[in-house]
């Protein structure tokens, strides 16, 4: 996540350094150190914070709110984190203990504690006193929620405070605010913000009581992480790899994936080898083979991206995927017909061979059918099996389009062109 007051030059300098990351961090402005750790790649931040001594970490936590402090403490061992927490002031210790008790991948793990509660009958003059006390204690302006008989009524927007005299009661100015249970996962939190555009969401406990609030800016780092995860997953790169990692680290994160791809490449090559005689007889097939397979791979990547997004947004699942897969297949066949017609026309114009054009068109339609079916179904199966639908599905889908594309194209060529 980017913070406007963090010196990007320092972030870039730390990322680019091989051996002096910790020294550069220690030389940075004390007030920025906590935000630098939050802005740095996870692997880099993890190494730096674990190389700091406890006194340094305590000083850093003193510049952050409990929510951000908790995110940093998650990078430490539970024993060391507990030792540091015990040295905090009682109020900060209580808040951080509460936040650490929840899973970081749930709504409660994302929430902050900057809020105050008012009753509908409270006057604005009394509310102003509570606001001043909170700001003095934390240095931050809180969200204001109205609660009646233990149930959330709504929120008092900050701008309302300056528009009404102190003698008025706050209840009549409460506006609706979305709310979620504390134990829902982070994907559903994002979904809630997208479906109910708002600058905050209230987090409720088991008894429907308010236990925290998630502001929209708290989600920026999560969205950045998910976006990077999706891109890395589609490329087969580990989420732990950062741009400025060492050469050895980059090799360690990628070698297994590349070997798996090498295995699938040999599988595709074996399909081509089955038709060695056909290719030798019609060498022009070698020119068009990569086009058929490549278009299938591109179409599969598009479908995979849509499917992964649908999974993340809980729009599609294996149990209810019939309509989704049907629509993807229909779109794939239509796109196959469009692209197949274009490549057929090129073959007819350049090679004066209508039958080659026919073979290319049919092969293109069939391979985009495979791409749509595999790109939609395989990620759903991987998700059901508990695997990352982006990373684990990519290699299988690519294999389907390469092997399927080569086999269909060369089989049709053998039947119609020899």
Tab-separated table of C-alpha atoms in Angstrom:
chain	number	residue	atom	x	y	z
A	1	UNK	CA	0.000	0.000	0.000
A	2	UNK	CA	1.223	3.509	-0.755
A	3	UNK	CA	1.192	6.229	1.900
A	4	UNK	CA	1.441	9.778	0.582
A	5	UNK	CA	3.756	10.834	3.403
A	6	UNK	CA	6.211	7.956	2.951
A	7	UNK	CA	9.353	8.908	1.053
A	8	UNK	CA	9.227	6.733	-2.075
A	9	UNK	CA	12.946	7.326	-2.581
A	10	UNK	CA	13.646	5.522	0.698
A	11	UNK	CA	11.328	2.650	-0.276
A	12	UNK	CA	13.059	2.311	-3.635
A	13	UNK	CA	16.503	2.557	-2.022
A	14	UNK	CA	15.685	-0.256	0.427
A	15	UNK	CA	14.247	-2.432	-2.340
A	16	UNK	CA	17.269	-1.883	-4.563
A	17	UNK	CA	19.872	-2.534	-1.881
A	18	UNK	CA	21.313	-6.042	-1.559
A	19	UNK	CA	23.144	-5.859	1.773
A	20	UNK	CA	22.180	-2.584	3.456
A	21	UNK	CA	18.378	-2.792	3.708
A	22	UNK	CA	18.427	-2.722	7.520
A	23	UNK	CA	20.945	0.155	7.692
A	24	UNK	CA	18.952	2.265	5.230
A	25	UNK	CA	15.775	1.566	7.211
A	26	UNK	CA	17.387	2.552	10.510
A	27	UNK	CA	18.629	5.812	8.969
A	28	UNK	CA	15.100	6.817	7.885
A	29	UNK	CA	12.890	9.278	9.752
A	30	UNK	CA	11.552	7.716	13.013
A	31	UNK	CA	7.977	8.816	12.293
A	32	UNK	CA	8.077	7.073	8.910
A	33	UNK	CA	9.552	3.726	9.941
A	34	UNK	CA	6.231	2.027	10.679
A	35	UNK	CA	4.714	3.167	7.407
A	36	UNK	CA	7.855	2.152	5.534
A	37	UNK	CA	7.451	-1.402	6.851
A	38	UNK	CA	3.830	-1.408	5.692
A	39	UNK	CA	4.806	-0.041	2.276
A	40	UNK	CA	7.680	-2.453	1.634
A	41	UNK	CA	7.192	-5.886	0.005
A	42	UNK	CA	6.099	-8.434	2.603
A	43	UNK	CA	9.271	-10.497	2.411
A	44	UNK	CA	11.500	-7.430	2.842
A	45	UNK	CA	9.418	-6.051	5.714
A	46	UNK	CA	9.421	-9.459	7.429
A	47	UNK	CA	13.214	-9.666	7.328
A	48	UNK	CA	13.741	-6.090	8.542
A	49	UNK	CA	11.324	-6.237	11.477
A	50	UNK	CA	12.766	-9.546	12.642
A	51	UNK	CA	16.271	-8.035	12.547
A	52	UNK	CA	15.231	-5.110	14.763
A	53	UNK	CA	15.544	-5.289	18.526
A	54	UNK	CA	12.468	-5.092	20.746
A	55	UNK	CA	13.109	-1.492	21.769
A	56	UNK	CA	13.131	-0.402	18.118
A	57	UNK	CA	9.881	-2.249	17.441
A	58	UNK	CA	8.246	-0.658	20.476
A	59	UNK	CA	9.258	2.800	19.226
A	60	UNK	CA	7.786	2.009	15.794
A	61	UNK	CA	4.509	0.714	17.241
A	62	UNK	CA	4.240	3.923	19.245
A	63	UNK	CA	3.815	5.860	15.962
A	64	UNK	CA	1.021	3.626	14.588
A	65	UNK	CA	-2.593	2.940	15.403
A	66	UNK	CA	-3.437	-0.492	16.901
A	67	UNK	CA	-4.637	-1.883	13.562
A	68	UNK	CA	-1.348	-1.175	11.765
A	69	UNK	CA	0.671	-2.227	14.810
A	70	UNK	CA	-1.111	-5.570	14.765
A	71	UNK	CA	-0.200	-6.104	11.104
A	72	UNK	CA	3.468	-5.655	11.983
A	73	UNK	CA	3.293	-7.884	15.062
A	74	UNK	CA	1.917	-10.680	12.876
A	75	UNK	CA	5.379	-10.756	11.243
A	76	UNK	CA	6.991	-11.800	14.538
A	77	UNK	CA	6.910	-15.103	16.358
A	78	UNK	CA	4.076	-15.342	18.877
A	79	UNK	CA	6.571	-15.477	21.760
A	80	UNK	CA	8.406	-12.342	20.698
A	81	UNK	CA	5.190	-10.485	19.876
A	82	UNK	CA	3.822	-11.296	23.333
A	83	UNK	CA	7.023	-10.041	24.990
A	84	UNK	CA	6.688	-6.715	23.127
A	85	UNK	CA	2.959	-6.360	23.828
A	86	UNK	CA	3.565	-6.773	27.565
A	87	UNK	CA	5.650	-3.584	27.496
A	88	UNK	CA	2.865	-1.456	25.970
A	89	UNK	CA	0.595	0.884	27.859
A	90	UNK	CA	-2.475	-0.863	29.280
A	91	UNK	CA	-4.890	0.773	26.817
A	92	UNK	CA	-2.785	-0.062	23.739
A	93	UNK	CA	-2.119	-3.569	25.047
A	94	UNK	CA	-5.848	-4.237	25.411
A	95	UNK	CA	-6.633	-3.070	21.892
A	96	UNK	CA	-3.803	-4.987	20.237
A	97	UNK	CA	-4.610	-8.132	22.234
A	98	UNK	CA	-8.168	-7.911	20.914
A	99	UNK	CA	-7.036	-7.498	17.297
A	100	UNK	CA	-4.453	-10.277	17.546
A	101	UNK	CA	-7.107	-12.685	18.823
A	102	UNK	CA	-8.740	-12.735	15.393
A	103	UNK	CA	-7.528	-14.313	12.165
A	104	UNK	CA	-5.821	-11.689	9.956
A	105	UNK	CA	-7.771	-13.074	6.967
A	106	UNK	CA	-11.192	-12.210	8.428
A	107	UNK	CA	-13.172	-9.003	8.842
A	108	UNK	CA	-11.995	-8.743	12.441
A	109	UNK	CA	-8.398	-9.039	11.297
A	110	UNK	CA	-8.887	-6.029	9.017
A	111	UNK	CA	-10.836	-3.809	11.395
A	112	UNK	CA	-9.691	-0.841	13.404
A	113	UNK	CA	-10.934	0.501	16.732
A	114	UNK	CA	-11.293	4.198	15.948
A	115	UNK	CA	-14.972	4.627	16.763
A	116	UNK	CA	-17.222	5.865	19.536
A	117	UNK	CA	-20.792	4.883	20.346
A	118	UNK	CA	-23.672	7.274	20.965
A	119	UNK	CA	-27.268	6.679	21.987
A	120	UNK	CA	-30.111	8.222	19.960
A	121	UNK	CA	-31.009	10.492	22.863
A	122	UNK	CA	-27.497	11.916	23.254
A	123	UNK	CA	-27.129	15.633	22.536
A	124	UNK	CA	-24.533	16.934	20.104
A	125	UNK	CA	-22.864	18.864	22.939
A	126	UNK	CA	-22.235	15.618	24.852
A	127	UNK	CA	-21.062	13.900	21.683
A	128	UNK	CA	-18.511	16.681	21.122
A	129	UNK	CA	-17.022	15.972	24.556
A	130	UNK	CA	-16.610	12.280	23.739
A	131	UNK	CA	-15.063	13.149	20.378
A	132	UNK	CA	-12.554	15.502	21.971
A	133	UNK	CA	-11.585	12.850	24.525
A	134	UNK	CA	-11.033	10.238	21.801
A	135	UNK	CA	-8.963	12.603	19.665
A	136	UNK	CA	-6.840	13.579	22.664
A	137	UNK	CA	-6.182	9.935	23.531
A	138	UNK	CA	-5.512	8.648	20.014
A	139	UNK	CA	-4.774	11.663	17.829
A	140	UNK	CA	-7.412	10.433	15.346
A	141	UNK	CA	-10.987	11.455	14.523
A	142	UNK	CA	-13.274	8.473	15.151
A	143	UNK	CA	-16.303	7.098	13.354
A	144	UNK	CA	-19.531	7.770	15.253
A	145	UNK	CA	-22.126	5.005	15.513
A	146	UNK	CA	-25.569	5.239	17.062
A	147	UNK	CA	-26.654	2.183	19.059
A	148	UNK	CA	-30.034	1.556	20.682
A	149	UNK	CA	-30.718	-1.446	22.939
A	150	UNK	CA	-27.482	-3.024	21.798
A	151	UNK	CA	-28.352	-2.815	18.079
A	152	UNK	CA	-26.705	-0.653	15.448
A	153	UNK	CA	-28.947	2.182	14.261
A	154	UNK	CA	-26.560	3.969	11.935
A	155	UNK	CA	-23.667	6.391	11.608
A	156	UNK	CA	-23.366	10.107	12.290
A	157	UNK	CA	-21.312	11.557	9.390
A	158	UNK	CA	-18.612	13.943	10.539
A	159	UNK	CA	-19.964	16.927	8.591
A	160	UNK	CA	-23.251	16.762	10.543
A	161	UNK	CA	-21.492	17.899	13.722
A	162	UNK	CA	-20.939	21.439	12.506
A	163	UNK	CA	-24.470	21.852	11.168
A	164	UNK	CA	-26.558	21.343	14.311
A	165	UNK	CA	-26.668	23.057	17.704
A	166	UNK	CA	-25.507	21.210	20.798
A	167	UNK	CA	-29.041	20.948	22.185
A	168	UNK	CA	-30.266	18.667	19.380
A	169	UNK	CA	-30.329	14.894	19.753
A	170	UNK	CA	-28.127	12.848	17.457
A	171	UNK	CA	-30.498	9.922	16.793
A	172	UNK	CA	-32.557	11.593	14.066
A	173	UNK	CA	-29.415	12.221	11.976
A	174	UNK	CA	-28.131	8.642	11.935
A	175	UNK	CA	-27.631	7.318	8.413
A	176	UNK	CA	-27.481	3.721	7.271
A	177	UNK	CA	-24.070	2.048	7.296
A	178	UNK	CA	-23.252	-1.479	6.012
A	179	UNK	CA	-22.303	-4.094	8.606
A	180	UNK	CA	-20.763	-7.566	8.550
A	181	UNK	CA	-19.975	-10.338	11.035
A	182	UNK	CA	-16.471	-10.449	12.454
A	183	UNK	CA	-15.655	-13.946	11.179
A	184	UNK	CA	-16.381	-13.578	7.443
A	185	UNK	CA	-13.326	-13.919	5.208
A	186	UNK	CA	-11.522	-11.038	3.536
A	187	UNK	CA	-12.974	-11.850	0.092
A	188	UNK	CA	-16.499	-11.232	1.389
A	189	UNK	CA	-15.329	-7.989	2.981
A	190	UNK	CA	-14.196	-6.752	-0.427
A	191	UNK	CA	-17.473	-7.977	-1.921
A	192	UNK	CA	-19.430	-5.982	0.675
A	193	UNK	CA	-17.580	-2.777	-0.159
A	194	UNK	CA	-18.143	-3.303	-3.882
A	195	UNK	CA	-21.847	-4.103	-3.535
A	196	UNK	CA	-22.498	-1.340	-0.991
A	197	UNK	CA	-20.282	1.608	-1.971
A	198	UNK	CA	-19.435	3.324	1.292
A	199	UNK	CA	-16.382	4.642	3.046
A	200	UNK	CA	-16.685	2.214	5.940
A	201	UNK	CA	-18.255	-1.030	7.139
A	202	UNK	CA	-19.111	-1.838	10.766
A	203	UNK	CA	-17.881	-5.161	12.178
A	204	UNK	CA	-20.329	-6.903	14.534
A	205	UNK	CA	-19.699	-9.598	17.119
A	206	UNK	CA	-21.725	-12.693	17.950
A	207	UNK	CA	-24.246	-10.625	19.914
A	208	UNK	CA	-24.627	-8.084	17.073
A	209	UNK	CA	-22.558	-5.632	19.112
A	210	UNK	CA	-20.016	-3.337	17.452
A	211	UNK	CA	-16.448	-4.570	17.861
A	212	UNK	CA	-14.697	-2.570	15.137
A	213	UNK	CA	-14.840	-0.679	11.865
A	214	UNK	CA	-13.199	-1.207	8.485
A	215	UNK	CA	-12.506	1.963	6.509
A	216	UNK	CA	-12.132	1.867	2.741
A	217	UNK	CA	-8.468	2.885	2.933
A	218	UNK	CA	-7.823	-0.169	5.154
A	219	UNK	CA	-8.674	-2.291	2.131
A	220	UNK	CA	-6.232	-0.645	-0.277
A	221	UNK	CA	-3.306	-2.792	0.810
A	222	UNK	CA	-5.489	-5.908	0.650
A	223	UNK	CA	-6.667	-5.044	-2.863
A	224	UNK	CA	-3.075	-4.366	-3.950
A	225	UNK	CA	-2.038	-7.721	-2.521
A	226	UNK	CA	-4.898	-9.570	-4.232
A	227	UNK	CA	-4.196	-7.863	-7.534
A	228	UNK	CA	-0.527	-8.840	-7.342
A	229	UNK	CA	-1.497	-12.357	-6.259
A	230	UNK	CA	-3.773	-12.775	-9.278
A	231	UNK	CA	-1.068	-11.522	-11.663
A	232	UNK	CA	1.589	-13.709	-10.040
A	233	UNK	CA	-0.742	-16.699	-10.023
A	234	UNK	CA	-1.567	-16.398	-13.708
A	235	UNK	CA	2.153	-16.258	-14.466
A	236	UNK	CA	3.099	-19.089	-12.115
A	237	UNK	CA	5.192	-16.892	-9.838
A	238	UNK	CA	5.226	-17.263	-6.065
A	239	UNK	CA	3.432	-14.535	-4.093
A	240	UNK	CA	6.523	-14.351	-1.871
A	241	UNK	CA	8.752	-13.125	-4.701
A	242	UNK	CA	9.546	-9.418	-4.773
A	243	UNK	CA	10.927	-7.386	-7.663
A	244	UNK	CA	14.315	-6.789	-6.050
A	245	UNK	CA	14.901	-10.319	-4.724
A	246	UNK	CA	18.317	-11.892	-5.234
A	247	UNK	CA	19.023	-14.064	-8.277
A	248	UNK	CA	19.066	-17.210	-6.110
A	249	UNK	CA	15.707	-16.298	-4.566
A	250	UNK	CA	14.148	-15.726	-7.987
A	251	UNK	CA	15.448	-19.089	-9.231
A	252	UNK	CA	14.151	-20.823	-6.090
A	253	UNK	CA	10.659	-19.411	-6.602
A	254	UNK	CA	10.451	-20.308	-10.307
A	255	UNK	CA	12.392	-23.493	-11.102
A	256	UNK	CA	9.677	-25.997	-10.189
A	257	UNK	CA	7.034	-24.173	-12.201
A	258	UNK	CA	9.283	-24.069	-15.256
A	259	UNK	CA	10.066	-27.782	-14.981
A	260	UNK	CA	6.346	-28.566	-14.842
A	261	UNK	CA	5.860	-26.462	-17.949
A	262	UNK	CA	8.741	-28.298	-19.589
A	263	UNK	CA	6.893	-31.558	-18.966
A	264	UNK	CA	3.745	-30.248	-20.630
A	265	UNK	CA	5.828	-28.943	-23.533
A	266	UNK	CA	7.160	-32.465	-24.093
A	267	UNK	CA	3.582	-33.750	-23.992
A	268	UNK	CA	2.559	-31.263	-26.691
A	269	UNK	CA	5.669	-32.170	-28.689
A	270	UNK	CA	4.726	-35.849	-28.518
A	271	UNK	CA	1.376	-35.006	-30.119
A	272	UNK	CA	3.185	-33.212	-32.925
A	273	UNK	CA	5.501	-36.210	-33.283
A	274	UNK	CA	2.497	-38.465	-33.928
A	275	UNK	CA	1.845	-36.478	-37.115
A	276	UNK	CA	5.462	-36.200	-38.272
A	277	UNK	CA	4.594	-37.768	-41.607
A	278	UNK	CA	1.696	-35.375	-42.211
A	279	UNK	CA	3.860	-32.335	-41.409
A	280	UNK	CA	6.647	-33.636	-43.664
A	281	UNK	CA	4.125	-34.024	-46.467
A	282	UNK	CA	2.585	-30.568	-45.947
A	283	UNK	CA	5.278	-28.348	-44.395
A	284	UNK	CA	2.930	-25.354	-44.454
A	285	UNK	CA	1.165	-26.842	-41.403
A	286	UNK	CA	4.164	-25.905	-39.257
A	287	UNK	CA	3.472	-22.236	-40.009
A	288	UNK	CA	-0.114	-22.340	-38.752
A	289	UNK	CA	0.280	-24.715	-35.792
A	290	UNK	CA	1.480	-22.004	-33.348
A	291	UNK	CA	-1.438	-19.762	-34.385
A	292	UNK	CA	-4.072	-22.359	-33.471
A	293	UNK	CA	-2.394	-23.284	-30.165
A	294	UNK	CA	-1.525	-19.670	-29.294
A	295	UNK	CA	-5.054	-18.372	-29.839
A	296	UNK	CA	-6.357	-21.170	-27.619
A	297	UNK	CA	-3.906	-20.192	-24.893
A	298	UNK	CA	-4.893	-16.521	-25.100
A	299	UNK	CA	-8.608	-17.335	-24.978
A	300	UNK	CA	-8.058	-19.684	-22.022
A	301	UNK	CA	-6.199	-16.957	-20.122
A	302	UNK	CA	-9.136	-14.589	-20.635
A	303	UNK	CA	-11.606	-17.181	-19.365
A	304	UNK	CA	-9.334	-18.066	-16.446
A	305	UNK	CA	-9.113	-14.403	-15.404
A	306	UNK	CA	-12.913	-14.045	-15.462
A	307	UNK	CA	-13.366	-17.317	-13.558
A	308	UNK	CA	-10.842	-16.418	-10.853
A	309	UNK	CA	-12.521	-13.044	-10.392
A	310	UNK	CA	-15.897	-14.781	-10.171
A	311	UNK	CA	-14.527	-17.122	-7.506
A	312	UNK	CA	-13.033	-14.261	-5.499
A	313	UNK	CA	-16.273	-12.269	-5.726
A	314	UNK	CA	-18.346	-15.385	-4.891
A	315	UNK	CA	-20.262	-15.009	-8.143
A	316	UNK	CA	-19.614	-18.577	-9.294
A	317	UNK	CA	-18.867	-21.957	-7.695
A	318	UNK	CA	-18.565	-25.572	-8.806
A	319	UNK	CA	-22.047	-26.300	-7.456
A	320	UNK	CA	-23.703	-23.607	-9.578
A	321	UNK	CA	-21.448	-23.248	-12.607
A	322	UNK	CA	-23.710	-24.637	-15.360
A	323	UNK	CA	-24.946	-21.328	-16.742
A	324	UNK	CA	-21.525	-19.700	-16.377
A	325	UNK	CA	-19.684	-22.475	-18.243
A	326	UNK	CA	-22.385	-22.570	-20.912
A	327	UNK	CA	-22.008	-18.859	-21.575
A	328	UNK	CA	-18.218	-19.085	-21.666
A	329	UNK	CA	-18.394	-21.967	-24.152
A	330	UNK	CA	-20.865	-20.067	-26.333
A	331	UNK	CA	-18.603	-17.007	-26.285
A	332	UNK	CA	-15.598	-19.221	-27.071
A	333	UNK	CA	-17.298	-20.856	-30.051
A	334	UNK	CA	-18.393	-17.483	-31.464
A	335	UNK	CA	-14.925	-16.011	-31.008
A	336	UNK	CA	-13.507	-19.168	-32.555
A	337	UNK	CA	-15.760	-18.728	-35.575
A	338	UNK	CA	-14.733	-15.079	-35.958
A	339	UNK	CA	-11.002	-15.745	-35.652
A	340	UNK	CA	-11.268	-18.992	-37.607
A	341	UNK	CA	-12.892	-17.151	-40.499
A	342	UNK	CA	-10.136	-14.525	-40.482
A	343	UNK	CA	-7.297	-17.047	-40.446
A	344	UNK	CA	-9.066	-19.112	-43.131
A	345	UNK	CA	-9.297	-16.065	-45.377
A	346	UNK	CA	-5.577	-15.398	-44.874
A	347	UNK	CA	-4.749	-19.014	-45.760
A	348	UNK	CA	-6.938	-18.892	-48.870
A	349	UNK	CA	-5.494	-15.572	-50.050
A	350	UNK	CA	-1.850	-16.353	-49.311
A	351	UNK	CA	-1.715	-20.066	-49.988
A	352	UNK	CA	-4.531	-20.465	-52.519
A	353	UNK	CA	-5.802	-23.437	-50.513
A	354	UNK	CA	-9.497	-23.334	-49.505
A	355	UNK	CA	-9.299	-26.721	-47.781
A	356	UNK	CA	-6.440	-25.490	-45.578
A	357	UNK	CA	-8.631	-22.525	-44.689
A	358	UNK	CA	-11.476	-24.895	-43.761
A	359	UNK	CA	-9.171	-26.996	-41.555
A	360	UNK	CA	-7.846	-23.884	-39.794
A	361	UNK	CA	-11.342	-22.503	-39.179
A	362	UNK	CA	-12.657	-25.746	-37.689
A	363	UNK	CA	-9.510	-26.236	-35.586
A	364	UNK	CA	-9.776	-22.671	-34.265
A	365	UNK	CA	-13.419	-23.136	-33.255
A	366	UNK	CA	-12.664	-26.452	-31.545
A	367	UNK	CA	-9.632	-25.127	-29.660
A	368	UNK	CA	-11.453	-22.036	-28.405
A	369	UNK	CA	-14.219	-24.388	-27.249
A	370	UNK	CA	-11.575	-26.327	-25.289
A	371	UNK	CA	-10.118	-23.074	-23.963
A	372	UNK	CA	-13.485	-21.847	-22.695
A	373	UNK	CA	-14.436	-25.178	-21.128
A	374	UNK	CA	-11.064	-25.755	-19.454
A	375	UNK	CA	-10.622	-22.116	-18.441
A	376	UNK	CA	-14.001	-22.085	-16.715
A	377	UNK	CA	-14.126	-25.560	-15.156
A	378	UNK	CA	-10.558	-26.312	-14.030
A	379	UNK	CA	-10.196	-23.290	-11.660
A	380	UNK	CA	-13.514	-24.231	-10.030
A	381	UNK	CA	-12.301	-27.790	-9.485
A	382	UNK	CA	-8.995	-26.538	-8.079
A	383	UNK	CA	-10.855	-24.231	-5.693
A	384	UNK	CA	-13.032	-27.133	-4.564
A	385	UNK	CA	-9.887	-29.175	-3.885
A	386	UNK	CA	-8.469	-26.340	-1.780
A	387	UNK	CA	-5.842	-25.236	-4.299
A	388	UNK	CA	-5.093	-21.744	-5.592
A	389	UNK	CA	-7.376	-21.530	-8.662
A	390	UNK	CA	-5.024	-19.166	-10.506
A	391	UNK	CA	-1.645	-20.821	-10.008
A	392	UNK	CA	-2.705	-24.477	-10.023
A	393	UNK	CA	-5.114	-24.173	-12.970
A	394	UNK	CA	-2.840	-22.323	-15.406
A	395	UNK	CA	-0.559	-25.220	-16.264
A	396	UNK	CA	-3.504	-27.620	-16.780
A	397	UNK	CA	-5.394	-25.193	-18.991
A	398	UNK	CA	-2.322	-24.446	-21.123
A	399	UNK	CA	-1.771	-28.177	-21.560
A	400	UNK	CA	-5.380	-28.629	-22.702
A	401	UNK	CA	-5.161	-25.901	-25.342
A	402	UNK	CA	-1.700	-26.894	-26.604
A	403	UNK	CA	-2.362	-30.631	-26.794
A	404	UNK	CA	-5.952	-30.178	-27.955
A	405	UNK	CA	-5.066	-27.530	-30.523
A	406	UNK	CA	-2.215	-29.517	-32.073
A	407	UNK	CA	-4.162	-32.789	-32.094
A	408	UNK	CA	-7.329	-31.359	-33.664
A	409	UNK	CA	-5.493	-29.274	-36.262
A	410	UNK	CA	-3.150	-32.048	-37.356
A	411	UNK	CA	-5.883	-34.700	-37.296
A	412	UNK	CA	-8.077	-32.577	-39.563
A	413	UNK	CA	-5.096	-31.871	-41.818
A	414	UNK	CA	-4.352	-35.592	-42.094
A	415	UNK	CA	-7.980	-36.343	-43.051
A	416	UNK	CA	-8.634	-33.447	-45.452
A	417	UNK	CA	-5.239	-32.435	-46.826
A	418	UNK	CA	-3.384	-35.702	-47.453
